[in-house]
Every structure is written in C-alpha cells, then in structure tokens.
mmCIF file of C-alpha atoms and ligand atoms in Angstrom:
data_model
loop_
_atom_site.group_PDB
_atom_site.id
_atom_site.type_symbol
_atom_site.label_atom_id
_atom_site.label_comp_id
_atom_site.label_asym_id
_atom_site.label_seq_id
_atom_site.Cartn_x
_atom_site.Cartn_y
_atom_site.Cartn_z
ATOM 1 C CA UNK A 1 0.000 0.000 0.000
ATOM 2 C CA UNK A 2 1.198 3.432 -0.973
ATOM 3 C CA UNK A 3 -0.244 6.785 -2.259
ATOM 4 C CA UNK A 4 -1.496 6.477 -5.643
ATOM 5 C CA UNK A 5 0.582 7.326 -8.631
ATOM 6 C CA UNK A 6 -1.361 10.290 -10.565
ATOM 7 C CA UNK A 7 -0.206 10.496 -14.611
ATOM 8 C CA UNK A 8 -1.287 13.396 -16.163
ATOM 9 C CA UNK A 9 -1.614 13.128 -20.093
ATOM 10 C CA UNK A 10 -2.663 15.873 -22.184
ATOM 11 C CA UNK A 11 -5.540 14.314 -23.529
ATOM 12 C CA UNK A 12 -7.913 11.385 -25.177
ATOM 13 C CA UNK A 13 -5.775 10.099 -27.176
ATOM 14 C CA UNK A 14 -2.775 10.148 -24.464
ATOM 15 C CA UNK A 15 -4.562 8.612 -22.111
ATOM 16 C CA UNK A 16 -5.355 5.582 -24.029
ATOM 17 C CA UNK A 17 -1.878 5.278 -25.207
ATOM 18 C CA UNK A 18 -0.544 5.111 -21.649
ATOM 19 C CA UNK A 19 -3.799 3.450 -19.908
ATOM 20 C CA UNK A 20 -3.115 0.642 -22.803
ATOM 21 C CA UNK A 21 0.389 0.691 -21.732
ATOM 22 C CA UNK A 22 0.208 0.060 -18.348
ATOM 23 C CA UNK A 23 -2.390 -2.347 -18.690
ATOM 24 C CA UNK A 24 -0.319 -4.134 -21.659
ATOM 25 C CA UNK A 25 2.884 -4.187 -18.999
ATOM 26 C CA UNK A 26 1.096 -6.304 -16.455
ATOM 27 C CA UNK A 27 -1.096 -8.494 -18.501
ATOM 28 C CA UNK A 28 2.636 -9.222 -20.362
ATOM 29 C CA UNK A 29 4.143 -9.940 -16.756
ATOM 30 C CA UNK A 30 1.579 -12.374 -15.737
ATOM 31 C CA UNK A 31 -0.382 -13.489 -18.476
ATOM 32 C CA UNK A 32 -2.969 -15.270 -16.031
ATOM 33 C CA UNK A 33 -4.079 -11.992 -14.747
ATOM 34 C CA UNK A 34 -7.749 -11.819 -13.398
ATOM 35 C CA UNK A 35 -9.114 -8.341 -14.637
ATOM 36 C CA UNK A 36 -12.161 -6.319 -13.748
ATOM 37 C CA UNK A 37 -12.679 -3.803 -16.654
ATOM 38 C CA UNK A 38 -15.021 -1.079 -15.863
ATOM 39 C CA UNK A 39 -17.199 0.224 -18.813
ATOM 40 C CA UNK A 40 -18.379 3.576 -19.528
ATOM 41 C CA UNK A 41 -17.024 6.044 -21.577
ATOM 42 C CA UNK A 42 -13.296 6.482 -20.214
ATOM 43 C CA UNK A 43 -11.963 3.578 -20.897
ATOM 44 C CA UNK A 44 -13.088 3.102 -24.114
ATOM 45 C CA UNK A 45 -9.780 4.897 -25.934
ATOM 46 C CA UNK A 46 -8.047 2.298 -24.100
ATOM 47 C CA UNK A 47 -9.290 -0.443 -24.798
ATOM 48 C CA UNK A 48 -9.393 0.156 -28.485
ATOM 49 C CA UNK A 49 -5.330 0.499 -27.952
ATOM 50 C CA UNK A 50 -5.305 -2.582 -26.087
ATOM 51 C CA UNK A 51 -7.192 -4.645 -28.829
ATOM 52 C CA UNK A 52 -4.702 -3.137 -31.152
ATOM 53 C CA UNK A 53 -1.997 -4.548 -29.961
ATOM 54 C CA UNK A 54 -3.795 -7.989 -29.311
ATOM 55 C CA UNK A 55 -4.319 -7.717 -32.702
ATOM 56 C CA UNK A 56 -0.721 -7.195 -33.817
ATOM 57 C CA UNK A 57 0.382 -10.243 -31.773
ATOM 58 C CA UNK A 58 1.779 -8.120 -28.516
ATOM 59 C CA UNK A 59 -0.399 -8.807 -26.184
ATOM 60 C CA UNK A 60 -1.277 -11.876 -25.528
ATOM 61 C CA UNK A 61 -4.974 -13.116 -23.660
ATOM 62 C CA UNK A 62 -5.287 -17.144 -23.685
ATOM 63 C CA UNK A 63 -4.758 -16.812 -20.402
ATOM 64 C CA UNK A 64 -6.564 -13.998 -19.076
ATOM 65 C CA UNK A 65 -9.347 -13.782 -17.054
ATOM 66 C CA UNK A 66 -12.482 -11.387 -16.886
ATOM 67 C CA UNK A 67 -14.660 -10.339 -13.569
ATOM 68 C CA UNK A 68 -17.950 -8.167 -14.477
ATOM 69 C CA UNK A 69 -17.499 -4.882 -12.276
ATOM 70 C CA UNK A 70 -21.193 -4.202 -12.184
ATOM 71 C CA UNK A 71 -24.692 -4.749 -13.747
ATOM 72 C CA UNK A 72 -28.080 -3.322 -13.893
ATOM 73 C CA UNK A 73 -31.156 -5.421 -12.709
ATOM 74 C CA UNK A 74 -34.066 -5.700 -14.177
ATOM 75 C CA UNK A 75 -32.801 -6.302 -17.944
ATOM 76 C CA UNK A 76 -33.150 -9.489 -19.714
ATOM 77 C CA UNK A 77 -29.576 -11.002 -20.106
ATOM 78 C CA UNK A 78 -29.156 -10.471 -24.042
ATOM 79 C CA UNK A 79 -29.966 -6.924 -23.493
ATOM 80 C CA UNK A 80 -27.757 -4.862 -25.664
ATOM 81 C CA UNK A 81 -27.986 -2.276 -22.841
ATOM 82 C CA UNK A 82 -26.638 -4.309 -20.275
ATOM 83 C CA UNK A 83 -23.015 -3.461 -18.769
ATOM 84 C CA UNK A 84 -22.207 -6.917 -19.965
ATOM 85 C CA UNK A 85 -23.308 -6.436 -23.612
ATOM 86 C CA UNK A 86 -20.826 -3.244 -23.316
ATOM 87 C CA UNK A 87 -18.051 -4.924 -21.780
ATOM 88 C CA UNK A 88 -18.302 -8.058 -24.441
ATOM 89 C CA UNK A 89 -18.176 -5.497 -27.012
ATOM 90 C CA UNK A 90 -15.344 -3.265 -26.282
ATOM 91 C CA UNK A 91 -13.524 -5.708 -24.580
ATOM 92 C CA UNK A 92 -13.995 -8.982 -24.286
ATOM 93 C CA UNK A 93 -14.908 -9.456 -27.689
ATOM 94 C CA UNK A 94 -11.719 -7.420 -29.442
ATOM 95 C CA UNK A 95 -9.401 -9.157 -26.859
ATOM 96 C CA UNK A 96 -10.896 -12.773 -27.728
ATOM 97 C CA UNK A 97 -11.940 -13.087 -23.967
ATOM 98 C CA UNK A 98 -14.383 -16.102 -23.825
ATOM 99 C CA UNK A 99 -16.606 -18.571 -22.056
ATOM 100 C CA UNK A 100 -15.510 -20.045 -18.909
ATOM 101 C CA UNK A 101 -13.001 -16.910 -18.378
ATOM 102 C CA UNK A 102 -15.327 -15.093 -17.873
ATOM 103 C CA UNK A 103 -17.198 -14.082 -14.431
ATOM 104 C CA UNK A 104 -20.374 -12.645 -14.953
ATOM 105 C CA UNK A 105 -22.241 -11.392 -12.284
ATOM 106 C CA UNK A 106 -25.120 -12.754 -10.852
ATOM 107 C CA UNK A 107 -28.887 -10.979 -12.196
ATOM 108 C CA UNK A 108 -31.464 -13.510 -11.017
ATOM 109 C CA UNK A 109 -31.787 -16.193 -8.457
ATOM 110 C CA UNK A 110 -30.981 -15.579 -5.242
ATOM 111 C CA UNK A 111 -28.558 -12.386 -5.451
ATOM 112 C CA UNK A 112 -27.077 -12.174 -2.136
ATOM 113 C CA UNK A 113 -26.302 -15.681 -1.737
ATOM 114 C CA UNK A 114 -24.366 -15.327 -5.207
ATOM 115 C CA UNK A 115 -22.410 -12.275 -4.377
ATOM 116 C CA UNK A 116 -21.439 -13.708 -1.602
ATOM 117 C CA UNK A 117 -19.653 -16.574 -3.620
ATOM 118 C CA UNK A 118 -18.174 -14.481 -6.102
ATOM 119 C CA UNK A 119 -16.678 -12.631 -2.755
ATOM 120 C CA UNK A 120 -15.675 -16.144 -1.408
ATOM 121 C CA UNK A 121 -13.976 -16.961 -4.927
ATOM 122 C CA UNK A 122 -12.193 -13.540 -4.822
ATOM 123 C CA UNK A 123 -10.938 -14.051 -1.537
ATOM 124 C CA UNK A 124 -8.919 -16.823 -2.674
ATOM 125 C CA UNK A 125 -8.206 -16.161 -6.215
ATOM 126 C CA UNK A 126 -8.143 -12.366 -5.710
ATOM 127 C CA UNK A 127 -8.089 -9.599 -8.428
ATOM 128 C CA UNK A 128 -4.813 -8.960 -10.500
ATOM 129 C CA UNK A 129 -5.940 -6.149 -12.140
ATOM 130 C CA UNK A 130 -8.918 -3.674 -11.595
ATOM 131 C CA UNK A 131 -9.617 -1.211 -14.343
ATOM 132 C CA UNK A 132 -11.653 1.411 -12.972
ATOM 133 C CA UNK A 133 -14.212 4.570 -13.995
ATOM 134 C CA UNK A 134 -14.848 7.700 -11.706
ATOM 135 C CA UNK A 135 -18.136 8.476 -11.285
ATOM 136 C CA UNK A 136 -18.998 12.234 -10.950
ATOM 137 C CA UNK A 137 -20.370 11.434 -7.779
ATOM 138 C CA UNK A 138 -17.182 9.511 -6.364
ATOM 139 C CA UNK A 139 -18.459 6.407 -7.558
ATOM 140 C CA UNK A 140 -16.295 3.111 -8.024
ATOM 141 C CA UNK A 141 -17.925 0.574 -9.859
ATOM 142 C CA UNK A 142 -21.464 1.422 -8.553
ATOM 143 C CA UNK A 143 -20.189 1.549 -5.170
ATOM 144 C CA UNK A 144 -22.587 4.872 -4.547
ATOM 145 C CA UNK A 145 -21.912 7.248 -1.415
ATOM 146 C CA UNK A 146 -22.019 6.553 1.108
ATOM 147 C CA UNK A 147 -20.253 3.462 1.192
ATOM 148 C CA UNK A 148 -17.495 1.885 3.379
ATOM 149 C CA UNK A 149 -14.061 0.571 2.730
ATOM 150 C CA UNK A 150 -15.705 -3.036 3.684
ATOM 151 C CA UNK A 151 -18.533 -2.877 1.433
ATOM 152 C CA UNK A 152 -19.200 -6.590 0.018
ATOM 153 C CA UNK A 153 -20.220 -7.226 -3.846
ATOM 154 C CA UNK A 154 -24.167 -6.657 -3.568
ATOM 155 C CA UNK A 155 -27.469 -5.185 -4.992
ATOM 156 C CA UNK A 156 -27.206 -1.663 -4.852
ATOM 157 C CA UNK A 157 -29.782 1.428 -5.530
ATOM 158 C CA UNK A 158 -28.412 4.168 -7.724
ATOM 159 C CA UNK A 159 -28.362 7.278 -6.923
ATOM 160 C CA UNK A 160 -29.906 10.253 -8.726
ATOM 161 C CA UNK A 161 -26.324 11.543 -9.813
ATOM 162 C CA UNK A 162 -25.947 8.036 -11.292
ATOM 163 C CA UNK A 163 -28.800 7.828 -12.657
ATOM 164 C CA UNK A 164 -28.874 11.493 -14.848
ATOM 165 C CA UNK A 165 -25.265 10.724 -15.765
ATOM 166 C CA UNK A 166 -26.382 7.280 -17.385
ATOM 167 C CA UNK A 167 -29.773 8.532 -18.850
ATOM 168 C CA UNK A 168 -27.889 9.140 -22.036
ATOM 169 C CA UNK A 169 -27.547 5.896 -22.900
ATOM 170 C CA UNK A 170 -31.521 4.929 -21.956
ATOM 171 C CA UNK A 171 -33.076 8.332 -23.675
ATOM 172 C CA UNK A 172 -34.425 9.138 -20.307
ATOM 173 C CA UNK A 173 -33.762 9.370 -16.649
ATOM 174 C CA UNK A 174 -36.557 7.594 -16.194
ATOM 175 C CA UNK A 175 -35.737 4.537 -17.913
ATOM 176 C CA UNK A 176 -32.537 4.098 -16.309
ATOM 177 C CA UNK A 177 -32.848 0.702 -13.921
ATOM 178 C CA UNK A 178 -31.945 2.396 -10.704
ATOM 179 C CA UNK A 179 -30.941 -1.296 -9.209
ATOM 180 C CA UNK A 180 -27.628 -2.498 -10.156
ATOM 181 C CA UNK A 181 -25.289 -5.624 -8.325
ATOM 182 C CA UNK A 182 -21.619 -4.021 -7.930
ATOM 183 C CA UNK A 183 -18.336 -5.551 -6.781
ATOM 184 C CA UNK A 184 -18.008 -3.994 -3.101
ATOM 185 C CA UNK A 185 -14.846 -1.802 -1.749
ATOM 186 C CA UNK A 186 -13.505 -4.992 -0.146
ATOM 187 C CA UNK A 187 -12.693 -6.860 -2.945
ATOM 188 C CA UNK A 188 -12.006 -3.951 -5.119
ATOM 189 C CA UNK A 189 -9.391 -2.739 -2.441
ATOM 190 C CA UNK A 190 -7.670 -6.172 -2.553
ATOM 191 C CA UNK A 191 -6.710 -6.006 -5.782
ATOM 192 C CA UNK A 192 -3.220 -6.688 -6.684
ATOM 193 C CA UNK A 193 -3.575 -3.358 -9.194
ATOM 194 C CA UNK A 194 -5.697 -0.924 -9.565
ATOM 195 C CA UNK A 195 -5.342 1.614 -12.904
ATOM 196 C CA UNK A 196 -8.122 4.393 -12.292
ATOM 197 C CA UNK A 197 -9.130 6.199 -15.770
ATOM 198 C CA UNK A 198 -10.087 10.019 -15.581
ATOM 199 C CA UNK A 199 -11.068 12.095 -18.011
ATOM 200 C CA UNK A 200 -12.631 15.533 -19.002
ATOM 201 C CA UNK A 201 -12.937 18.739 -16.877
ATOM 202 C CA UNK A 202 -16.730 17.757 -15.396
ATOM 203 C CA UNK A 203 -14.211 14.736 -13.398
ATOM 204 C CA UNK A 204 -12.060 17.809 -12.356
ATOM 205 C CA UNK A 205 -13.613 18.670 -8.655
ATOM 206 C CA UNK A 206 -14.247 15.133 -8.204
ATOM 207 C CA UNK A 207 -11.008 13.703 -8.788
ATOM 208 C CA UNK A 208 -9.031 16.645 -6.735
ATOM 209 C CA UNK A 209 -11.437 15.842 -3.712
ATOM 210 C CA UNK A 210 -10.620 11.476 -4.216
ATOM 211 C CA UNK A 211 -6.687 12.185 -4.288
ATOM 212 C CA UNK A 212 -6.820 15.524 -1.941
ATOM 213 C CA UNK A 213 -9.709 15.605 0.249
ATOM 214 C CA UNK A 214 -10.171 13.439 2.933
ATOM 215 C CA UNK A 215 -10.909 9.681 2.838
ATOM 216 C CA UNK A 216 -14.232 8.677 3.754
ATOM 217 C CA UNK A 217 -17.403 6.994 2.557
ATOM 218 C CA UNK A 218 -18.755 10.310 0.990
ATOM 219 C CA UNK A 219 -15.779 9.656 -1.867
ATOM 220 C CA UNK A 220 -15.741 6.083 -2.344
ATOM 221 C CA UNK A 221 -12.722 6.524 -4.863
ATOM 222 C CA UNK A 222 -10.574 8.117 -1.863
ATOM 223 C CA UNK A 223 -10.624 4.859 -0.112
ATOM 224 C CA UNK A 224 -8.091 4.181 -3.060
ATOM 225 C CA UNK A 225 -5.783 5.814 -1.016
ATOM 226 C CA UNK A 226 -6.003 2.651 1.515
ATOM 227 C CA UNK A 227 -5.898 0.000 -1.498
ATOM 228 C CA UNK A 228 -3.945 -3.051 -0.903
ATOM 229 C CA UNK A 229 -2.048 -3.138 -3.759
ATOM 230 C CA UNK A 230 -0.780 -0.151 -6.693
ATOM 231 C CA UNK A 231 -3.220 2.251 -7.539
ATOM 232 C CA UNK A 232 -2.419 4.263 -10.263
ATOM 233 C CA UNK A 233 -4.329 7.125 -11.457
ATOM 234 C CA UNK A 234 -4.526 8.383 -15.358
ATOM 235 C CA UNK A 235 -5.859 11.436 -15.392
ATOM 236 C CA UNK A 236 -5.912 14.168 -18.406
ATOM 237 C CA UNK A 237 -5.220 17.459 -17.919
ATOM 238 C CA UNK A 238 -8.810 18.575 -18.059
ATOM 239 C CA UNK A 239 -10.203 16.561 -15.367
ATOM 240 C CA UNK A 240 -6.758 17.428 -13.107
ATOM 241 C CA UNK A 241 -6.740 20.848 -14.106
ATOM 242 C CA UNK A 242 -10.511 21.937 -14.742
ATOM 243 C CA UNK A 243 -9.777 23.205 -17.482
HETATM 244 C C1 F6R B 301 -18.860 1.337 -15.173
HETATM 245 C C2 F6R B 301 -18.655 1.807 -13.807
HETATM 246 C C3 F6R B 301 -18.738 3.248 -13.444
HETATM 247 C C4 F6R B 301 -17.993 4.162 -14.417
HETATM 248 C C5 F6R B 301 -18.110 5.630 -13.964
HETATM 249 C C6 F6R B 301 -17.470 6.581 -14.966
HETATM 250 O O1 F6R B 301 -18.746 -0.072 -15.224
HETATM 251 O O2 F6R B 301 -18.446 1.020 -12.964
HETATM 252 O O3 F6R B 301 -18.218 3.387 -12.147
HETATM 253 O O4 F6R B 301 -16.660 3.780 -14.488
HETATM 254 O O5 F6R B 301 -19.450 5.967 -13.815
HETATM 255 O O6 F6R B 301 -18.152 6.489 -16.181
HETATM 256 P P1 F6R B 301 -17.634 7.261 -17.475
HETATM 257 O O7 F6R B 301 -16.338 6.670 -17.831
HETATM 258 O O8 F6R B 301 -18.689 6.975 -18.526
HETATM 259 O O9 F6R B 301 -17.548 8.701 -17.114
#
C-alpha cells in the first residue's frame, strides 16, 4: 500500500496510449491476470489500444481472465444495454476473452447468496488487475456514497447523480434501472492493481477531492488511497486541471 501514482496526459488520445500501456505491462508480466474492466465512456480509448496490440500479436490473452465490475437489474440477459453487452463489445470481444473466463455477475436467483460466492472466490483467487471509472459522484464501480471501505459485492440502488449521468444511454432518466449488483470496496481494495481512468474537466472537482480531500465513505474513490495493492491514477489534464 502506498499513495497512488497520478499520470497526467494531455488528452484522449494520451490517455489511451498510456492506460493501454500500463495495462499491456502487467497483462505481459503475468499473463494469467484476473481483470475487472469497468465500462463507460473512459476507458473506451483504451481499450481500443489494447485490442490493437492484441491484434498485432503483442499482447497476448489465452490466459486472461475477466470479472464483471457491475450490472443493472431488471434487464433481460441479451440486453444490448446491459453493462455486460458493453463490456463483451469493447472488450472482451476485441481481446478474444471467452466462455468459462469469464465471471459474470449474478442478475437472477438468489442475489445475495451469489455475491457472496463471487466474494468467497475472490478471496482466494483475488483480483490482479482492476480497471476502474470515476463516477462524478465519487463512484467506483457502482459503489454509490455513502459506502465503506468493507462494502461486500451486492445489490445496490443508484443514486440520482448516477442515474442522470447514465440517462444518455436509456433516452431518459426515467428509464434508467436504478438497481444495479456491484463488486463492493472490499474486494475492489484487494486487488493486486488498480489503474483508475479520468477524463474531461466535469471529473475535475471530483477527482481533486478522491486524491486531496479526505478519505471517507462520501468519496468512495478516496478509499483508493487505503488499497492493498498499486493504484495508479490516469488522469488528463482537463479533469486534473478543470480546465
Ligand atoms: C462502469 C462503472 C462506473 C464508471 C463511472 C465513470 O462499469 O463502474 O463506475 O466507471 O461511472 O463512467 P464514465 O467513464 O462513462 O464517465
């Protein structure tokens, strides 16, 4: 554990060259990784990178392995909308990430007794890599605020923040599902590394208050600062600067 490492980049297109780069360097160093990918739009730059390089042969994925970070309820499972259907097309999909490497998480059935096992599993297998989103609220995964550093994977209820910043994607606020499952804190915190993906000024008073303010469940991101493992933060010069 140590304080985060913040990169500034200049912009988009820098920040996917070095997210994919410092993703690239540990999926190269252990090719067995376990990786949660968060979707939204951040990441998307670098993933595109990443698949580029699968692509030309340098990075290699036979061996990797793929945890969902979080999912709405209410959706049929071959919903186009669902975080899955995002994550299988932007990464799992251009990275040739399939079947039983994958974890998805649980939608149906009896939720809290299968968050509980994918906690169980990740106690023991733990995550190698998490690849995370800032919400504007704080926000990790859909770990909403307030939320503690112990937090299990579980149902969650968005939050109204959550929900206006997603309503883009549903044409309405209203037809955002405000009940999602999320990895918790705990096993998010765990992880061997964590690569945090900032962009654009609207992330700017958010991000300061994660890396500057004080830690506490009203920022869920500062409990980064108390990760077990290396937590490194991308961040382009908009979001870190406001500008
Ligand atoms: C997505 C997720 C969220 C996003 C965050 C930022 O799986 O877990 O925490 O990472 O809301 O979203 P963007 O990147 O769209 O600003």
């Amino acid at each position: 554990m140590g304080e985060p490492r913040i990169e500034v980049v200049d912009d988009d297109v820098e920040l996917a060259r070095v997210g994919a780069r410092s993703i690239a360097d540990l999926v190269r160093a252990d090719p067995e990784v376990t990786i949660v990918p968060a979707t939204g739009e951040t990441p998307l730059g670098t993933y595109a990178a990443l698949a580029d390089l699968h692509r030309d042969g340098d990075l290699p994925t036979e061996a990797v392995s793929v945890v969902q970070l979080d999912e709405y309820l209410g959706l049929m499972s071959e919903d186009r909308r669902s975080l899955f259907g995002w994550m299988d097309r932007t990464f799992l999909t251009p990275l040739e990430i399939t079947g039983e490497r994958v974890t998805r998480l649980p939608i149906d059935g009896d939720l809290d007794d299968a968050c509980a096992a994918i906690d169980r599993t990740l106690a023991t297998r733990g995550i190698d890599l998490a690849i995370l989103g800032l919400g504007s609220n704080g926000h990790v995964g859909f770990n909403e605020p307030p939320v503690s550093a112990g937090a299990p994977t579980r149902v969650v209820h968005l939050t109204p923040p959550t929900v206006e910043a997603n309503a883009r994607y549903w044409g309405s606020a209203q037809d955002v599902p405000t009940e999602a499952v999320t990895l918790g804190m705990r096993p998010l915190l765990a992880a061997a590394s964590v690569v945090v993906l900032v962009s654009g000024a609207r992330k700017h008073e958010i991000v300061r208050r994660a890396l500057e303010g004080p830690v506490g469940e009203d920022v869920p991101a500062s409990f980064l600062r108390t990760a077990a493992g290396d937590v490194t933060v991308i961040v382009d010069r908009a979001a870190w600067e406001g500008l």
